Amino acid sequence: MARYALVIGIAEYDSSSLPTLKKSATDAEAVAQALERYGNFQEVIRLPSRWISDENRYEIVSKKLTGQELSQALKTFLLEQAVKQEALIYFAGHGFQALSSMGVQNGYLATSNCAIDGRNAIPLDEFNWLISQSDLSSLVVLLDCCHAGSLLERNLLEPTLTAFDKKPDYYFITACRSFEKAYEGKEHGIFTGAVLKGLSLENADKDRQVSSDRLFDYIRRELKGSGQEPIRMGRGRSITLVTYSAANPAPNLPSVSPSQPVQPANPVSRSGDGFTNFVLKRLWTRRLVLASIVLLAIGAGIFFLTQKNPIIQLTDKCEFMSQKSNTLKIAIANFYNANPEPNNSLLTEKRLLDRLKAEKPDNVEVCLANETVSTSTEAQILGKKLEATIIIWGRRDVSSFDIYLKGINYEQRYLARLSVPAMDALDYGLQTQDWPGLITVMAAFGLSQNYYFNNQFVEARQVLADALKMAELRDLSKRNKHNAQVLAQAYFFLGVMFSAGTDPNCEKALNDCMKAVEAYRKASNLDEKLYQALLNQGLLYKQLKQLDEAVEAFSQVINSDSKSPAAVEALVYRSDILIEQGKIKAAIKDLEIVCQQEPENLEYRHFLGLAQLQAGQTLEAKQTYQYVKRYLDSEKDLKTEIIDDLNSIAEQEKTPELSKVISNITSTL
C-alpha cells in the first residue's frame, strides 16, 4: 500500500487582516522532512515550494498560495493521486471564522488571496465534504491554524458522519477548538512544535513507532495550559505515522540498523514449570522481523574513481547487449555533471563498469546506458526501459558528488548512496580510494534483494557472503571507520537473511542459526554502535540455550548507552534470561529500570507485575497493578489481555495463595 502526504505551509497573505506568519513555512517543511525520512511515504508534496537544484529536492518557502491553487491541489490529491492509498494532509497557516449569508458561523483555511468574508478561502465544511467523496485506504489530517476545530465540531461534522460509515481508517487532529486561536512559539507554532516532538524517536513506542493515538496523547499533554485545546476524531485503527527502523543516519551514509530483532524473546517467562508470560508472547509476535520485510529496506551503493584512457567496447553498452535468460542486469547511466570536466564522467563510469564486470556473479551482466540520469524518477524510467534489475546513477554539482543505486522492482533504503562533499573535490582520489573494494559488497545488496523476492534464498545469502569474503581479504574494514560501518551493515543484513528461516529453538536450522550469530558478531565488532546486531545476537544465543553469552550481548548494549531505546529492549530481554537462571531479584531490578525509563508503557508494567508475583512480592505486585489500573480505562483491549493473562497464570500454578492474590488484583482492575 503506497503512502502520500500533502504538506501545506502558507506564510504570506494579501489581506491586512491576516498578518504574515513567519513560522508556517518552516513548520511545514520540518513536518515534511520528518514524514519523508521516517514515514515511508512514496511522495511528500509540498505547497508552496521551490526547487533546490543543488540538493535535487523541493522545499516549502514563504511565498503566496492562492485559493484556486490550494483547492485544485486538494482535489487532485484526495480524488486522484491518493485513491485507495494511505494519505496524510498537514496544514499550517491562518484559520478564521466568518458569517455566511444565512448567519451561520463557518470556519475557513486562509489562502494568500482570500478575503475575511471567506472569498477564495477553503471552507472547512467543503473540505470535509471533499474528504467524504474520496476513496482512500486511510487518512490523517493535521491542522495547525486558528479555529481548526470547526472541522470536527458537531455542528459541521455530524451531517457528514454517515459518509464515513463504510470508509476505512481516518484520524483528524486540530490545534484548537472552533472558538480558539492557535499561537506561535519561539521556534515553531505551539501545535506544530508538539507535533514534531510527538513524532520524534523519544515518543516512539517499544516498536519504535508513533501512531496517531500516541501523537495526540503527546500533543494534549504538551499543550496543557497553553490556551489551546487540541481535539481529535477518528474511526478504525490507530494509524502508524512514523517508524524509526534505525538510528538517525549520518550525513553521507544512510541509517544502519533496523529497529526490530529477528527472533524476539520472552522477557519474563520460565522454561519448563513456572510462569508463562502470555503478554510477551504476543509482544514477540508483534516484534518479529521477517527477513522478507526487513530486506525491503536494504539498498546498495557504488564507488567513484577515475582511470586514464578507458576503452569502451560495443558489448559494454546496454543497447548492444542481448538479454540472456535467467540473468540479472546492472545498468550504469551517464552521470549528471553540473560542473563538467573533460572526460571525467565517462572515466568514472568506465572504471565502475570494469570493477563490476571483474567481480560479478556469473549470471549477472553489467552494461553502460547511453542516457544521462539526474533524478530517482529518471533512473526508474530508464531501468524499466532497459529491463534492468539495478540501475546506477550519479550527479555532481556545487555541493557534492553522489552515486546512487536503485532497485527497479523493489524499494531500497539502506546503503543506497555514497557521497563526497564538494569541499573535498581536490581530494576525490583519497576520499574514494577504498570505494572500489566496497562496490562488491554494496552492489550485492541489490542483487540479494532480487533473489530474495524471487524466493531464491540460497542465492540471496551466497551473493552477499561472497562479497563480504572478498572485502575481508582486502582488509577494507581496517582502513577507516566509514568502511567498517558499511561492512557492518552488510554483515547485519546477512545475519537477517540467515536467521529469517530459523525455528524458535534452532533445532531444525542449527547451521543457519550459527551463521546468523557469526554475522551479527562481525557486525557489532565492526560498529560498536550497531546495537541491533547485539540484540539479535543475544536473542539467537537464547534460542541456542547459550544463556551466559546472551546476557553478555544484552549487557554490552545496556552498558554502552543505558538511556537508548535499544538499552530498554536489552533490559527486558536480559530480565527474561535472569528469571530463567533463577535470578528473580536481578530481573525485577532490570524491569524497574525499564519502567522508570518508559513510565507510560503499561505492558512493561505488566511484565514487572508478573515477575513480582513469581518472586512472591505480592504487595509490590499489587502496587504495580494499581498503577496500571489508572490508565486502563482507555485501553480496554489491554485490560482484557492482562486479566486473561493473570487468570491463565493462576490456573497454571494452581496454588491457593497465588490464586487469591491474583483474584484480588483482577477484581480491582
XYZ file of C-alpha atoms in Angstrom:
669
model
C 0.000 0.000 0.000
C 1.524 3.335 -1.056
C 1.548 6.378 1.223
C 1.224 10.001 0.097
C 1.409 13.245 2.049
C 0.341 16.777 1.163
C 2.110 19.310 3.388
C 0.997 22.956 3.217
C 2.513 25.989 4.924
C 1.149 29.422 3.968
C 3.050 32.391 5.390
C 2.116 35.352 3.160
C -1.324 36.962 2.763
C -2.758 39.867 0.753
C -5.290 40.892 3.372
C -4.128 43.346 6.027
C -6.317 41.426 8.470
C -4.083 38.382 8.069
C -0.513 39.166 9.151
C 2.487 37.260 7.842
C 3.151 34.021 9.705
C 6.919 33.719 9.963
C 6.914 30.105 11.080
C 4.257 28.491 8.860
C 6.638 27.648 6.011
C 9.447 26.417 8.248
C 6.968 24.434 10.379
C 5.548 22.729 7.312
C 8.999 21.956 5.929
C 10.045 20.430 9.261
C 6.965 18.194 9.206
C 7.593 17.279 5.557
C 11.157 16.251 6.337
C 10.067 14.121 9.293
C 7.458 12.345 7.171
C 9.858 11.929 4.274
C 12.565 10.489 6.458
C 10.603 8.241 8.795
C 7.069 7.947 7.411
C 7.743 5.622 4.463
C 5.851 7.943 2.119
C 6.242 7.388 -1.604
C 5.852 11.115 -2.125
C 5.579 14.169 0.112
C 4.036 17.035 -1.853
C 4.994 20.498 -0.618
C 2.981 23.713 -1.088
C 4.061 26.389 -1.802
C 7.516 25.223 -2.807
C 10.626 25.926 -4.794
C 13.082 23.586 -6.463
C 16.594 23.495 -4.976
C 18.674 22.201 -7.851
C 21.858 21.853 -5.803
C 20.126 19.410 -3.463
C 17.776 17.833 -6.012
C 14.683 18.460 -3.891
C 11.720 20.726 -3.217
C 11.402 22.956 -0.169
C 8.416 24.774 1.295
C 9.081 28.508 1.155
C 7.444 31.719 2.278
C 5.502 32.713 -0.798
C 1.870 33.037 -1.822
C -0.547 30.191 -2.477
C -3.916 31.177 -3.920
C -7.304 29.698 -3.130
C -7.586 28.264 -6.616
C -4.159 26.604 -6.337
C -4.878 25.073 -2.947
C -8.386 23.951 -3.944
C -7.051 22.214 -7.040
C -4.215 20.619 -5.073
C -6.644 19.197 -2.512
C -8.939 17.824 -5.217
C -6.071 16.240 -7.132
C -4.556 14.752 -4.006
C -7.744 13.326 -2.480
C -9.645 12.297 -5.600
C -6.824 11.211 -7.916
C -3.345 10.706 -6.534
C -4.151 9.013 -3.220
C -7.060 6.875 -4.419
C -7.102 3.572 -2.485
C -3.816 4.549 -0.820
C -2.824 5.903 2.596
C -2.920 9.693 2.774
C -1.878 12.466 5.164
C -2.614 16.194 4.971
C -0.873 18.803 7.119
C -1.805 22.492 7.048
C -0.076 25.409 8.783
C -1.429 28.899 8.265
C -4.248 31.213 9.231
C -7.713 29.954 10.010
C -10.672 32.207 10.597
C -14.419 32.283 11.075
C -16.971 34.280 9.100
C -20.738 34.503 8.961
C -22.462 33.092 5.920
C -25.333 34.895 4.186
C -27.652 32.776 6.355
C -25.935 33.987 9.512
C -24.116 30.679 10.154
C -20.583 30.844 11.575
C -18.255 28.901 9.260
C -14.577 28.018 9.630
C -12.078 28.604 6.812
C -8.499 27.751 5.880
C -6.956 31.013 4.730
C -5.161 31.263 1.394
C -2.869 34.056 0.257
C -5.544 35.856 -1.793
C -8.565 35.234 0.436
C -10.798 37.885 1.969
C -12.008 37.793 5.559
C -15.568 37.183 4.365
C -14.449 33.776 3.067
C -13.905 34.548 -0.614
C -11.024 32.493 -2.100
C -10.591 30.674 1.230
C -11.182 26.940 1.793
C -14.407 26.412 3.798
C -13.851 23.671 6.332
C -17.286 22.179 5.681
C -16.441 21.921 1.968
C -13.069 20.416 2.834
C -14.951 17.931 4.980
C -17.297 17.158 2.083
C -14.335 16.657 -0.262
C -12.877 14.141 2.163
C -16.200 12.306 2.268
C -16.065 11.959 -1.529
C -12.587 10.435 -1.515
C -11.733 6.745 -1.784
C -8.717 6.272 0.472
C -7.247 3.390 2.405
C -6.636 5.722 5.350
C -6.422 9.445 6.033
C -4.685 11.559 8.659
C -5.338 15.326 8.815
C -3.281 17.701 10.989
C -4.482 21.320 11.090
C -2.345 23.993 12.753
C -4.486 27.093 12.452
C -6.956 29.179 14.416
C -10.499 27.779 14.653
C -9.305 24.450 13.202
C -11.762 22.633 15.432
C -14.567 23.795 13.171
C -13.785 20.774 11.008
C -14.556 18.442 13.889
C -17.184 20.294 15.843
C -20.537 18.550 15.969
C -22.473 21.175 14.036
C -20.234 20.785 10.976
C -19.114 17.180 11.050
C -22.178 15.294 12.240
C -24.170 15.753 8.986
C -21.420 14.027 7.036
C -20.503 11.292 9.506
C -22.676 8.796 7.673
C -20.436 9.244 4.642
C -17.614 7.648 6.636
C -19.531 4.656 7.933
C -18.346 2.480 5.083
C -14.970 4.162 4.723
C -11.665 2.906 6.137
C -9.447 4.363 8.842
C -9.163 8.101 9.305
C -7.822 10.385 12.027
C -8.120 14.158 12.442
C -6.114 16.289 14.905
C -6.609 20.027 15.144
C -4.576 22.631 17.015
C -7.535 24.086 18.910
C -11.298 24.244 19.322
C -13.509 26.123 16.884
C -13.624 29.159 19.163
C -9.895 29.180 19.971
C -6.801 30.648 18.364
C -3.566 28.807 17.584
C -0.371 30.550 18.651
C 3.253 30.613 17.553
C 6.112 29.782 19.917
C 9.787 30.690 19.822
C 10.831 28.126 17.216
C 7.573 26.692 15.874
C 3.872 27.125 16.164
C 2.892 25.730 19.563
C 0.885 22.911 17.970
C 3.481 22.000 15.323
C 6.246 22.108 17.903
C 4.311 19.490 19.840
C 3.703 17.510 16.637
C 7.430 17.404 15.847
C 8.303 16.307 19.366
C 5.479 13.795 19.299
C 6.788 12.311 16.052
C 10.324 12.038 17.412
C 12.085 8.850 18.435
C 11.771 9.859 22.102
C 7.992 9.451 21.868
C 8.071 6.232 19.864
C 6.664 3.083 21.422
C 8.548 -0.136 22.065
C 8.307 -0.961 18.359
C 9.824 2.454 17.594
C 6.629 3.644 16.019
C 4.471 6.691 16.611
C 0.776 6.142 15.971
C -1.929 8.753 15.604
C -3.234 7.972 19.097
C 0.231 8.214 20.586
C 0.865 11.514 18.804
C -2.373 13.051 20.044
C -1.737 11.946 23.628
C 1.641 13.684 23.488
C 0.209 16.861 21.927
C -2.533 17.016 24.543
C -0.001 16.824 27.379
C 2.327 19.311 25.716
C -0.415 21.904 25.113
C -1.973 21.660 28.551
C -2.262 25.175 29.968
C -1.311 26.825 26.656
C -4.763 28.242 25.900
C -5.158 25.761 23.060
C -7.066 22.531 23.468
C -6.257 20.114 20.647
C -9.125 17.873 19.596
C -9.281 14.698 17.590
C -11.730 12.444 15.863
C -11.120 9.120 14.220
C -12.594 5.855 13.073
C -10.988 2.477 12.686
C -7.480 1.654 13.826
C -4.833 3.960 15.176
C -2.672 4.764 12.148
C 1.123 4.454 12.250
C 2.649 7.788 11.251
C 6.403 7.212 11.519
C 8.644 4.248 12.176
C 12.199 4.534 13.448
C 13.763 1.452 11.932
C 17.278 2.651 12.687
C 19.313 5.278 14.419
C 19.496 8.711 12.791
C 21.636 8.478 9.658
C 24.996 10.138 9.289
C 25.241 12.945 6.713
C 26.592 10.806 3.885
C 25.668 7.318 4.985
C 22.150 6.012 5.331
C 20.952 4.779 8.676
C 22.026 1.286 9.557
C 20.118 -0.799 11.994
C 16.510 -1.931 11.620
C 14.714 -1.336 14.877
C 13.378 -4.781 15.494
C 15.169 -8.021 16.342
C 14.754 -11.062 14.186
C 13.656 -13.500 16.870
C 12.062 -11.853 19.912
C 12.362 -13.431 23.327
C 10.067 -13.712 26.333
C 11.417 -11.215 28.867
C 9.524 -12.605 31.846
C 8.979 -16.282 31.176
C 10.298 -19.534 32.664
C 11.100 -22.609 30.699
C 9.625 -25.817 31.995
C 7.487 -25.452 35.114
C 6.667 -21.909 36.178
C 5.131 -18.750 34.845
C 4.300 -18.232 31.219
C 4.188 -14.570 30.195
C 1.361 -14.586 27.704
C 1.592 -10.854 27.064
C 5.196 -11.176 25.999
C 4.396 -13.984 23.637
C 2.094 -11.528 21.874
C 4.838 -8.930 22.047
C 7.256 -11.330 20.379
C 4.809 -11.829 17.563
C 4.404 -8.098 17.011
C 8.167 -7.516 17.107
C 9.095 -10.427 14.904
C 11.040 -9.199 11.900
C 10.657 -11.491 8.939
C 13.540 -11.246 6.536
C 11.137 -10.658 3.679
C 10.066 -7.437 5.431
C 13.460 -6.312 6.674
C 15.021 -6.871 3.305
C 12.641 -4.367 1.746
C 14.840 -1.760 3.360
C 18.202 -2.923 2.049
C 19.980 -0.820 -0.515
C 23.325 -0.572 -2.183
C 25.930 1.930 -3.267
C 28.954 2.255 -5.516
C 32.385 3.865 -5.798
C 33.886 6.774 -7.704
C 37.384 6.580 -9.140
C 38.913 7.687 -12.426
C 41.079 5.772 -14.810
C 43.104 7.024 -17.738
C 42.458 6.080 -21.355
C 39.458 3.767 -20.940
C 38.433 1.579 -23.829
C 34.713 1.038 -24.200
C 33.661 -1.947 -26.256
C 30.334 -2.041 -28.097
C 29.443 -5.053 -25.985
C 29.766 -2.860 -22.885
C 26.794 -0.785 -23.980
C 23.331 -1.839 -22.935
C 21.828 -1.327 -26.384
C 24.234 -3.884 -27.848
C 23.775 -6.437 -25.098
C 21.264 -9.201 -25.631
C 19.285 -10.137 -22.535
C 20.013 -13.738 -21.627
C 17.502 -15.856 -19.801
C 17.948 -16.281 -16.058
C 20.384 -13.367 -15.836
C 20.239 -10.112 -13.917
C 21.291 -6.803 -15.424
C 23.076 -3.890 -13.778
C 22.901 -0.765 -15.919
C 25.148 2.252 -15.348
C 23.634 5.531 -16.550
C 25.669 8.538 -17.600
C 26.256 10.641 -14.514
C 24.771 14.104 -14.450
C 27.529 16.691 -14.091
C 26.599 20.286 -13.295
C 30.309 21.176 -13.182
C 31.668 19.371 -16.247
C 35.311 18.465 -16.513
C 36.817 16.881 -19.627
C 36.056 13.164 -19.771
C 35.584 12.974 -16.001
C 32.144 11.382 -16.000
C 32.990 8.928 -18.771
C 36.106 7.760 -16.948
C 34.186 7.274 -13.697
C 31.538 5.176 -15.360
C 34.093 3.081 -17.216
C 36.054 2.309 -14.079
C 32.849 1.333 -12.342
C 31.922 -0.914 -15.255
C 35.302 -2.673 -15.180
C 35.158 -3.305 -11.483
C 31.650 -4.704 -11.554
C 32.410 -6.930 -14.507
C 35.520 -8.292 -12.792
C 33.711 -9.381 -9.650
C 30.118 -10.031 -10.666
C 28.448 -13.428 -10.309
C 28.236 -15.484 -13.491
C 24.541 -14.828 -14.013
C 24.853 -11.027 -13.823
C 25.507 -8.730 -16.782
C 26.800 -5.181 -16.441
C 26.461 -2.513 -19.116
C 26.643 1.233 -19.813
C 23.433 3.035 -20.687
C 23.633 5.796 -23.282
C 21.434 8.171 -21.275
C 22.076 10.684 -18.514
C 20.118 10.375 -15.281
C 19.853 13.100 -12.644
C 16.849 12.037 -10.513
C 15.443 8.881 -8.964
C 12.367 9.086 -11.202
C 14.517 9.231 -14.340
C 16.519 6.265 -13.053
C 13.336 4.249 -12.534
C 12.118 5.013 -16.056
C 15.456 4.103 -17.624
C 15.716 0.925 -15.575
C 12.298 -0.211 -16.752
C 13.209 0.602 -20.337
C 16.415 -1.442 -20.159
C 14.770 -4.275 -18.199
C 17.487 -3.857 -15.597
C 17.487 -5.261 -12.079
C 19.597 -2.405 -10.767
C 20.463 0.976 -12.220
C 23.391 3.030 -11.002
C 23.290 6.754 -11.445
C 25.046 9.783 -10.074
C 25.117 13.542 -10.026
C 27.852 16.038 -9.415
C 27.076 19.652 -8.534
C 28.391 22.502 -6.434
C 27.647 20.767 -3.130
C 28.727 17.166 -3.614
C 29.310 14.188 -5.844
C 26.729 11.464 -5.178
C 26.303 7.964 -6.522
C 23.009 6.096 -6.124
C 21.925 2.529 -6.656
C 18.237 1.941 -7.391
C 16.449 -1.375 -7.473
C 13.882 -1.297 -10.246
C 11.463 -3.836 -8.817
C 11.920 -3.194 -5.103
C 12.419 -0.236 -2.774
C 15.807 0.373 -1.150
C 16.512 2.425 1.946
C 19.888 1.355 3.249
C 23.268 1.604 1.543
C 21.636 3.313 -1.418
C 24.075 6.216 -1.671
C 27.722 7.221 -1.374
C 28.758 10.841 -1.317
C 31.807 13.108 -1.328
C 31.308 16.758 -0.334
C 32.345 19.400 -2.847
C 34.832 20.767 -0.333
C 36.838 17.584 -0.877
C 36.751 17.853 -4.676
C 40.504 18.338 -4.893
C 40.982 15.188 -2.874
C 38.483 12.856 -4.548
C 41.135 10.190 -5.083
C 42.000 9.953 -1.395
C 38.378 10.223 -0.295
C 37.263 7.408 -2.567
C 40.301 5.148 -2.724
C 38.514 2.331 -0.888
C 35.251 2.579 -2.802
C 36.356 0.034 -5.415
C 36.566 -2.550 -2.665
C 33.209 -1.600 -1.215
C 31.407 -1.848 -4.545
C 31.240 -5.635 -4.489
C 29.615 -5.655 -1.068
C 27.226 -2.784 -1.684
C 26.073 -3.914 -5.105
C 25.491 -7.363 -3.628
C 22.708 -5.878 -1.513
C 20.651 -5.099 -4.563
C 21.285 -8.492 -6.123
C 20.430 -10.318 -2.894
C 17.114 -8.486 -2.751
C 16.153 -9.587 -6.206
C 16.974 -13.180 -5.342
C 15.120 -12.986 -2.056
C 11.945 -11.577 -3.582
C 12.015 -14.447 -6.063
C 12.308 -16.989 -3.223
C 15.903 -17.800 -4.165
C 17.065 -17.714 -0.559
C 20.290 -19.667 -1.021
C 21.408 -17.375 -3.840
C 20.445 -14.296 -1.837
C 22.699 -15.302 1.033
C 25.522 -16.530 -1.156
C 25.950 -13.404 -3.259
C 26.294 -11.240 -0.156
C 28.512 -13.706 1.714
C 30.880 -13.959 -1.267
C 31.170 -10.198 -1.499
C 31.981 -9.930 2.191
C 34.664 -12.594 1.922
C 36.322 -10.525 -0.799
C 36.177 -7.462 1.433
C 37.799 -9.392 4.281
C 40.681 -10.431 2.026
C 41.323 -6.764 1.255
C 41.177 -5.713 4.933
C 38.818 -2.922 3.997
C 37.369 -2.605 7.473
C 40.780 -1.735 8.926
C 41.346 1.300 6.711
C 38.841 3.718 8.220
C 35.660 3.974 10.271
C 33.425 4.583 7.241
C 34.479 1.312 5.631
C 33.818 -0.550 8.869
C 30.315 0.938 9.109
C 29.449 -0.089 5.554
C 30.659 -3.639 6.105
C 28.894 -3.789 9.473
C 25.615 -3.045 7.734
C 26.273 -5.758 5.203
C 27.030 -8.323 7.889
C 23.921 -7.257 9.785
C 21.657 -7.966 6.837
C 23.454 -11.214 6.125
C 22.553 -12.174 9.675
C 18.950 -11.206 8.996
C 18.819 -13.490 5.967
C 20.316 -16.453 7.835
C 18.061 -16.042 10.868
C 14.857 -15.470 8.872
C 14.134 -19.149 8.477
C 15.208 -20.371 11.894
C 12.854 -22.117 14.296
C 12.411 -20.929 17.911
C 14.982 -23.340 19.352
C 17.336 -23.578 16.353
C 16.737 -27.315 16.258
C 15.844 -27.633 12.574
C 18.183 -24.921 11.320
C 21.174 -25.057 13.669
C 23.665 -24.225 10.930
C 21.703 -21.141 9.879
C 21.473 -20.004 13.497
C 25.219 -20.303 13.935
C 25.902 -18.405 10.703
C 23.487 -15.693 11.762
C 25.229 -15.356 15.146
C 28.593 -15.073 13.417
C 27.304 -12.419 11.018
C 25.814 -10.371 13.870
C 29.042 -10.776 15.866
C 31.108 -9.393 12.994
C 28.643 -6.542 12.524
C 28.825 -5.482 16.177
C 32.623 -5.786 16.214
C 32.894 -3.500 13.200
C 30.426 -0.935 14.520
C 30.026 -0.806 18.292
C 27.001 1.496 17.915
C 25.099 -1.053 15.851
C 23.097 -2.144 18.876
C 20.537 -4.116 16.897
C 23.247 -6.559 15.863
C 23.990 -7.202 19.546
C 20.282 -7.557 20.356
C 19.753 -10.068 17.561
C 22.920 -11.874 18.585
C 21.666 -12.163 22.151
C 18.276 -13.436 21.058
C 19.862 -16.133 18.936
C 22.133 -17.157 21.813
C 18.986 -17.591 23.895
C 17.483 -19.812 21.192
C 20.693 -21.836 21.270
C 20.406 -22.129 25.101
C 23.707 -20.264 25.479
C 22.319 -18.059 28.211
C 25.581 -16.585 29.527
C 26.522 -15.433 26.038
C 23.060 -13.941 25.604
C 23.351 -11.996 28.866
C 26.757 -10.708 27.776
C 25.380 -9.447 24.444
C 22.462 -7.655 26.103
C 24.754 -6.228 28.779
C 27.003 -4.706 26.110
C 24.039 -2.718 24.794
C 22.976 -1.618 28.286
C 26.491 -0.557 29.282
C 27.105 1.296 26.007
C 24.095 3.608 26.152
C 21.821 2.981 29.121
C 19.244 5.608 28.043
C 18.731 4.427 24.473
C 15.630 2.540 23.237
C 17.937 -0.373 22.435
C 19.045 -0.497 26.067
C 15.410 -0.699 27.182
C 14.905 -3.689 24.898
C 18.116 -5.253 26.179
C 16.990 -4.848 29.795
C 13.677 -6.542 29.060
C 15.343 -9.428 27.247
C 18.025 -9.799 29.918
C 15.364 -9.950 32.625
C 13.824 -12.932 30.873
C 17.097 -14.835 30.973
C 17.777 -13.850 34.571
C 14.405 -15.318 35.562
C 15.237 -18.482 33.663
C 18.514 -18.647 35.609
C 16.665 -18.203 38.910
C 17.936 -14.640 39.456
C 14.486 -13.159 40.046
C 15.587 -10.134 42.071
C 18.089 -9.087 39.402
C 15.361 -9.463 36.773
C 12.976 -7.288 38.784
C 15.705 -4.643 39.095
C 16.075 -4.600 35.301
C 12.321 -4.258 34.822
C 12.113 -1.465 37.387
C 14.702 0.468 35.369
C 12.660 -0.172 32.226
C 9.514 1.180 33.866
C 11.396 4.256 35.060
C 12.516 4.995 31.513
C 9.143 4.162 29.942
C 6.651 5.026 32.701
C 3.627 5.047 30.391
C 4.256 1.646 28.857
C 1.601 -0.480 30.549
C 2.843 -3.731 29.064
C 6.250 -3.276 30.665
C 4.454 -2.601 33.969
C 2.565 -5.823 33.422
C 5.862 -7.682 32.876
C 7.151 -6.260 36.166
C 3.970 -7.315 37.957
C 4.301 -10.872 36.678
C 7.919 -11.051 37.816
C 6.973 -9.710 41.250
C 4.260 -12.341 41.576
C 6.746 -15.010 40.637
C 9.165 -13.735 43.304
C 6.416 -13.766 45.933
C 6.425 -9.962 46.196
C 2.649 -9.768 46.402
C 2.489 -6.290 47.940
C 4.746 -4.849 45.249
C 2.768 -6.644 42.546
C -0.489 -5.150 43.843
C 1.091 -1.690 43.771
C 2.268 -2.255 40.207
C -1.203 -3.233 39.028
C -2.748 -0.313 40.905
C -0.532 1.931 38.788
C -1.608 0.093 35.640
C -5.266 0.394 36.624
C -5.170 4.199 36.435
C -4.653 4.079 32.688
C -6.681 1.036 31.664
C -9.993 2.810 31.108
C -8.770 3.996 27.699
C -7.038 0.672 26.974
C -9.913 -1.795 27.096
C -8.255 -4.414 24.894
C -5.099 -4.358 27.001
C -7.195 -4.597 30.169
C -8.869 -7.743 28.863
C -5.489 -9.217 27.915
C -3.961 -8.505 31.327
C -6.885 -10.084 33.166
C -6.777 -13.121 30.865
C -3.018 -13.452 31.444
C -3.374 -13.316 35.210
C -6.230 -15.835 35.225
C -4.209 -18.166 32.996
C -1.264 -17.957 35.385
C -3.481 -18.703 38.372
C -4.855 -21.727 36.540
C -1.361 -22.855 35.557
C 0.193 -22.544 39.023
C -2.845 -23.848 40.944
C -1.655 -22.609 44.339
C -4.404 -21.255 46.628
C -2.331 -18.330 47.909
C -1.342 -17.143 44.441
C -4.863 -17.636 43.124
C -6.189 -15.482 45.950
C -3.694 -12.700 45.219
C -4.453 -12.763 41.500
C -8.187 -12.786 42.152
C -7.739 -9.716 44.338
C -5.730 -7.939 41.639
C -8.124 -8.742 38.796
C -11.137 -7.659 40.841
C -9.607 -4.189 41.247
C -8.786 -3.839 37.557
